[in-house]
Short mmCIF file of C-alpha atoms in Angstrom, two decimals:
data_model
loop_
_atom_site.label_atom_id
_atom_site.label_comp_id
_atom_site.label_asym_id
_atom_site.label_seq_id
_atom_site.Cartn_x
_atom_site.Cartn_y
_atom_site.Cartn_z
CA MET J 1 -1.71 -3.19 29.29
CA HIS J 2 1.89 -2.09 29.85
CA ILE J 3 2.76 0.89 27.63
CA ALA J 4 6.30 2.12 27.00
CA ILE J 5 6.72 5.79 26.05
CA LEU J 6 10.00 6.80 24.41
CA GLU J 7 10.16 10.61 24.31
CA ASP J 8 13.12 12.83 25.21
CA ASP J 9 11.01 15.91 26.07
CA ALA J 10 9.93 15.73 29.73
CA ASP J 11 6.82 17.86 29.19
CA GLN J 12 5.71 15.64 26.31
CA ARG J 13 6.31 12.50 28.39
CA ASP J 14 4.17 13.92 31.19
CA PHE J 15 1.46 14.92 28.71
CA LEU J 16 1.39 11.46 27.11
CA ALA J 17 1.23 9.74 30.48
CA ALA J 18 -1.60 12.04 31.62
CA CYS J 19 -3.55 11.33 28.43
CA LEU J 20 -3.19 7.57 28.82
CA ARG J 21 -3.71 7.28 32.56
CA PRO J 22 -7.54 7.04 32.24
CA LEU J 23 -7.06 3.81 30.26
CA GLY J 24 -5.58 2.09 33.30
CA GLY J 25 -2.71 -0.33 33.07
CA VAL J 26 0.96 0.51 33.58
CA ILE J 27 2.83 3.35 31.89
CA SER J 28 6.63 3.44 31.78
CA ASP J 29 8.38 6.41 30.19
CA PHE J 30 11.92 6.67 28.89
CA ALA J 31 14.01 9.63 27.79
CA SER J 32 16.42 7.71 25.57
CA VAL J 33 16.80 4.53 23.56
CA ALA J 34 19.49 3.38 26.00
CA GLU J 35 17.05 3.62 28.93
CA LEU J 36 14.39 1.65 27.08
CA GLN J 37 16.91 -0.98 26.00
CA ARG J 38 17.92 -1.53 29.62
CA ALA J 39 14.28 -1.94 30.61
CA LEU J 40 13.67 -4.45 27.83
CA LYS J 41 16.10 -6.84 29.51
CA GLY J 42 13.69 -7.39 32.37
CA GLU J 43 10.28 -6.06 31.36
CA ARG J 44 7.62 -6.93 28.80
CA PHE J 45 5.59 -4.22 27.08
CA ASP J 46 2.27 -4.51 25.27
CA LEU J 47 2.59 -1.33 23.18
CA PHE J 48 5.30 1.20 22.33
CA ILE J 49 4.80 4.92 21.72
CA ILE J 50 7.97 6.27 20.11
CA ASP J 51 8.88 9.83 19.18
CA TRP J 52 10.58 10.32 15.83
CA ARG J 53 13.07 12.98 16.97
CA LEU J 54 15.39 11.65 19.64
CA PRO J 55 18.81 13.07 20.55
CA GLU J 56 20.99 9.97 20.10
CA VAL J 57 19.21 7.49 17.84
CA SER J 58 16.07 8.61 16.05
CA GLY J 59 12.83 6.74 16.64
CA LEU J 60 12.75 6.00 12.93
CA ALA J 61 16.11 4.21 13.18
CA PHE J 62 15.22 2.49 16.45
CA ILE J 63 12.00 0.82 15.30
CA PRO J 64 13.70 -1.65 12.89
CA GLN J 65 16.09 -2.53 15.72
CA LEU J 66 13.12 -3.10 18.03
CA ARG J 67 11.46 -5.31 15.43
CA ARG J 68 14.58 -7.43 15.06
CA GLN J 69 14.71 -7.79 18.83
CA LEU J 70 11.03 -8.44 19.60
CA GLY J 71 9.48 -9.39 16.26
CA TRP J 72 6.11 -8.09 15.13
CA GLU J 73 3.97 -9.20 18.06
CA VAL J 74 3.89 -5.82 19.83
CA PRO J 75 2.29 -2.76 18.19
CA VAL J 76 4.27 0.47 17.72
CA LEU J 77 2.73 3.95 17.48
CA MET J 78 5.05 6.67 16.17
CA ILE J 79 4.51 10.32 17.08
CA THR J 80 6.18 13.25 15.38
CA ALA J 81 5.85 16.92 14.51
CA ALA J 82 6.29 15.94 10.85
CA ARG J 83 3.10 15.20 8.95
CA SER J 84 3.88 14.97 5.22
CA GLU J 85 2.99 11.93 3.12
CA GLN J 86 6.68 11.08 2.83
CA ASP J 87 6.94 11.05 6.63
CA VAL J 88 4.00 8.65 6.91
CA VAL J 89 5.62 6.37 4.33
CA ALA J 90 8.96 6.47 6.16
CA ALA J 91 7.33 5.59 9.49
CA LEU J 92 5.37 2.68 8.03
CA GLU J 93 8.35 1.34 6.13
CA ALA J 94 10.47 1.53 9.30
CA GLY J 95 7.97 -0.78 11.02
CA ALA J 96 5.51 1.50 12.81
CA ASP J 97 1.93 0.24 12.94
CA ASP J 98 0.35 3.67 13.27
CA PHE J 99 1.38 7.32 13.01
CA LEU J 100 0.14 10.40 14.88
CA PRO J 101 1.29 13.97 14.17
CA LYS J 102 1.83 16.54 16.89
CA PRO J 103 0.16 18.40 18.50
CA LEU J 104 -1.52 15.28 19.86
CA ARG J 105 -5.22 15.26 20.67
CA PRO J 106 -5.88 13.25 23.86
CA ASP J 107 -9.09 11.56 22.69
CA GLU J 108 -7.54 10.50 19.37
CA LEU J 109 -4.40 9.26 21.13
CA ARG J 110 -6.44 7.12 23.52
CA ALA J 111 -8.56 5.77 20.66
CA ARG J 112 -5.49 4.76 18.64
CA VAL J 113 -3.84 3.15 21.67
CA GLN J 114 -6.97 1.12 22.38
CA ALA J 115 -7.46 0.13 18.73
CA LEU J 116 -3.95 -1.16 18.03
CA PRO J 117 -4.00 -4.18 20.39
CA ARG J 118 -7.52 -5.08 19.20
CA ARG J 119 -6.29 -5.13 15.62
CA PHE J 120 -3.38 -7.39 16.58
CA LEU J 121 -5.75 -9.69 18.47
CA ARG J 122 -8.05 -10.03 15.47
CA GLN J 123 -5.09 -10.88 13.25
CA ALA J 124 -4.00 -13.61 15.68
CA VAL J 125 -7.26 -15.57 15.61
CA ALA J 126 -6.36 -19.24 15.24
CA SER J 127 -7.66 -20.78 12.03
CA ILE J 128 -6.40 -22.72 9.03
CA ARG J 129 -7.70 -21.94 5.54
CA THR J 130 -6.72 -23.45 2.23
CA LEU J 131 -6.82 -21.96 -1.24
CA GLY J 132 -5.52 -24.35 -3.88
CA PRO J 133 -1.91 -25.14 -2.99
CA TYR J 134 -1.85 -22.39 -0.32
CA ARG J 135 -2.53 -22.91 3.37
CA VAL J 136 -2.97 -19.99 5.76
CA ASP J 137 -2.29 -20.83 9.41
CA GLY J 138 -3.76 -18.07 11.58
CA GLU J 139 -2.33 -19.44 14.83
CA ARG J 140 1.24 -19.47 13.56
CA ARG J 141 0.65 -16.46 11.28
CA SER J 142 2.23 -18.28 8.37
CA VAL J 143 1.45 -19.20 4.78
CA LEU J 144 2.52 -22.51 3.21
CA LEU J 145 2.84 -23.09 -0.50
CA GLU J 146 2.60 -26.77 -1.39
CA GLU J 147 3.27 -27.52 2.30
CA GLN J 148 6.44 -25.42 2.34
CA PRO J 149 6.43 -22.37 4.66
CA VAL J 150 7.10 -19.04 2.98
CA ALA J 151 9.04 -16.40 4.93
CA LEU J 152 6.75 -13.37 5.21
CA THR J 153 6.89 -10.21 7.28
CA ASP J 154 3.95 -9.47 9.56
CA ARG J 155 2.36 -7.09 7.06
CA GLU J 156 2.95 -9.45 4.15
CA TYR J 157 1.17 -12.14 6.13
CA ALA J 158 -1.70 -9.74 6.90
CA LEU J 159 -2.01 -8.90 3.19
CA ALA J 160 -1.88 -12.56 2.15
CA SER J 161 -4.50 -13.50 4.71
CA LEU J 162 -6.78 -10.67 3.60
CA PHE J 163 -6.51 -11.49 -0.11
CA MET J 164 -6.96 -15.23 0.44
CA ASP J 165 -9.96 -14.74 2.72
CA HIS J 166 -11.55 -12.50 0.08
CA ALA J 167 -10.41 -14.07 -3.19
CA GLY J 168 -12.01 -12.32 -6.14
CA GLU J 169 -12.68 -9.11 -4.19
CA LEU J 170 -11.13 -5.87 -5.40
CA PHE J 171 -9.33 -3.78 -2.76
CA SER J 172 -8.29 -0.18 -3.33
CA ARG J 173 -4.96 1.03 -1.98
CA GLY J 174 -6.87 3.14 0.53
CA GLN J 175 -8.74 0.09 1.80
CA LEU J 176 -5.51 -1.87 2.14
CA LEU J 177 -3.88 0.98 4.05
CA GLU J 178 -6.80 1.06 6.46
CA LEU J 179 -7.22 -2.70 6.88
CA VAL J 180 -3.56 -3.71 7.13
CA TRP J 181 -1.76 -0.55 8.30
CA GLY J 182 -4.60 1.12 10.21
CA ILE J 183 -4.07 4.38 8.33
CA ARG J 184 -7.16 6.33 7.33
CA GLY J 185 -7.79 9.43 5.25
CA ASP J 186 -6.55 10.66 1.92
CA VAL J 187 -2.95 9.48 2.30
CA THR J 188 -1.80 7.60 -0.78
CA THR J 189 1.56 5.89 -0.66
CA ARG J 190 3.69 3.53 -2.70
CA THR J 191 4.21 1.32 0.34
CA VAL J 192 1.15 -0.73 -0.63
CA ASP J 193 2.52 -1.34 -4.13
CA THR J 194 5.89 -2.36 -2.70
CA HIS J 195 4.38 -4.86 -0.26
CA VAL J 196 2.01 -6.34 -2.85
CA SER J 197 4.90 -6.76 -5.29
CA ARG J 198 6.96 -8.60 -2.67
CA LEU J 199 3.99 -10.76 -1.72
CA ARG J 200 3.32 -11.68 -5.36
CA ARG J 201 6.95 -12.71 -5.81
CA LYS J 202 7.30 -14.66 -2.55
CA LEU J 203 4.04 -16.60 -2.95
CA GLU J 204 4.42 -16.94 -6.73
CA LEU J 205 0.98 -15.41 -7.23
CA ASP J 206 1.59 -14.94 -10.94
CA GLY J 207 -0.69 -17.69 -12.22
CA ARG J 208 1.73 -20.61 -12.14
CA HIS J 209 -0.19 -22.16 -9.21
CA GLY J 210 -3.62 -21.21 -10.50
CA TRP J 211 -3.91 -17.90 -8.66
CA ARG J 212 -2.81 -14.42 -9.66
CA LEU J 213 -2.55 -11.26 -7.55
CA ARG J 214 -3.64 -8.82 -10.19
CA SER J 215 -3.17 -5.06 -10.36
CA VAL J 216 -6.36 -3.39 -11.58
CA TYR J 217 -5.43 -0.08 -13.22
CA GLN J 218 -6.45 2.98 -11.17
CA HIS J 219 -8.39 0.80 -8.72
CA GLY J 220 -6.21 -1.52 -6.67
CA TYR J 221 -5.55 -5.24 -6.36
CA ARG J 222 -7.50 -8.49 -6.56
CA LEU J 223 -6.57 -12.14 -6.04
CA GLU J 224 -8.18 -14.18 -8.80
CA LEU J 225 -8.14 -17.58 -10.40
CA GLN J 226 -5.93 -17.52 -13.46
CA HIS J 227 -8.69 -18.75 -15.80
CA GLU J 228 -10.92 -15.93 -14.52
CA ALA J 229 -8.42 -13.23 -15.47
CA SER J 230 -9.47 -10.91 -18.24
#
């Protein structure tokens, strides 16, 4: 695995590299967005670790740029001294796949770094499933509605795949955060509601095609057949 570390503090870069060295692979560290951008012209990375606070362009502003450039195939772990719920929401909405507050704990850092690629690999398992007029293509990570592809972000696809694989099952917001975003604990955010709302609109999961993505008050969300709704 080739890991890119973007951190302007030299001591923190050395600490991160020392923590990750036991995992093997290749570690490349960068002090600025400009340095990393130059490297991206000739190198391929399997995972990015990006600090929020950078001197020129913040990590939070850089992640959307990185997503536009590379897509959603490579996981991004954001690290920051901030730890409030609003900070977690901002990192996830910017496109980070996971979030770790400083001071970093080496064992937890290594566990997160090892878990992220496994999660991406599981999501990429090739399979085609159908649910009424919907077809989920796991190899292409796409959803078709009446044979027409629907433009979804990576997380929207992950949500759609989860709901369609478990139609009728109720998921709490906490479960969705853990299964799709990899965030555990007592964090509650509106990012789940936002993504579910977009997914419902894009896939027309309002009953018109026989399926409805229903909000269950104070519990979460469930994909159900329209005639089963109560």
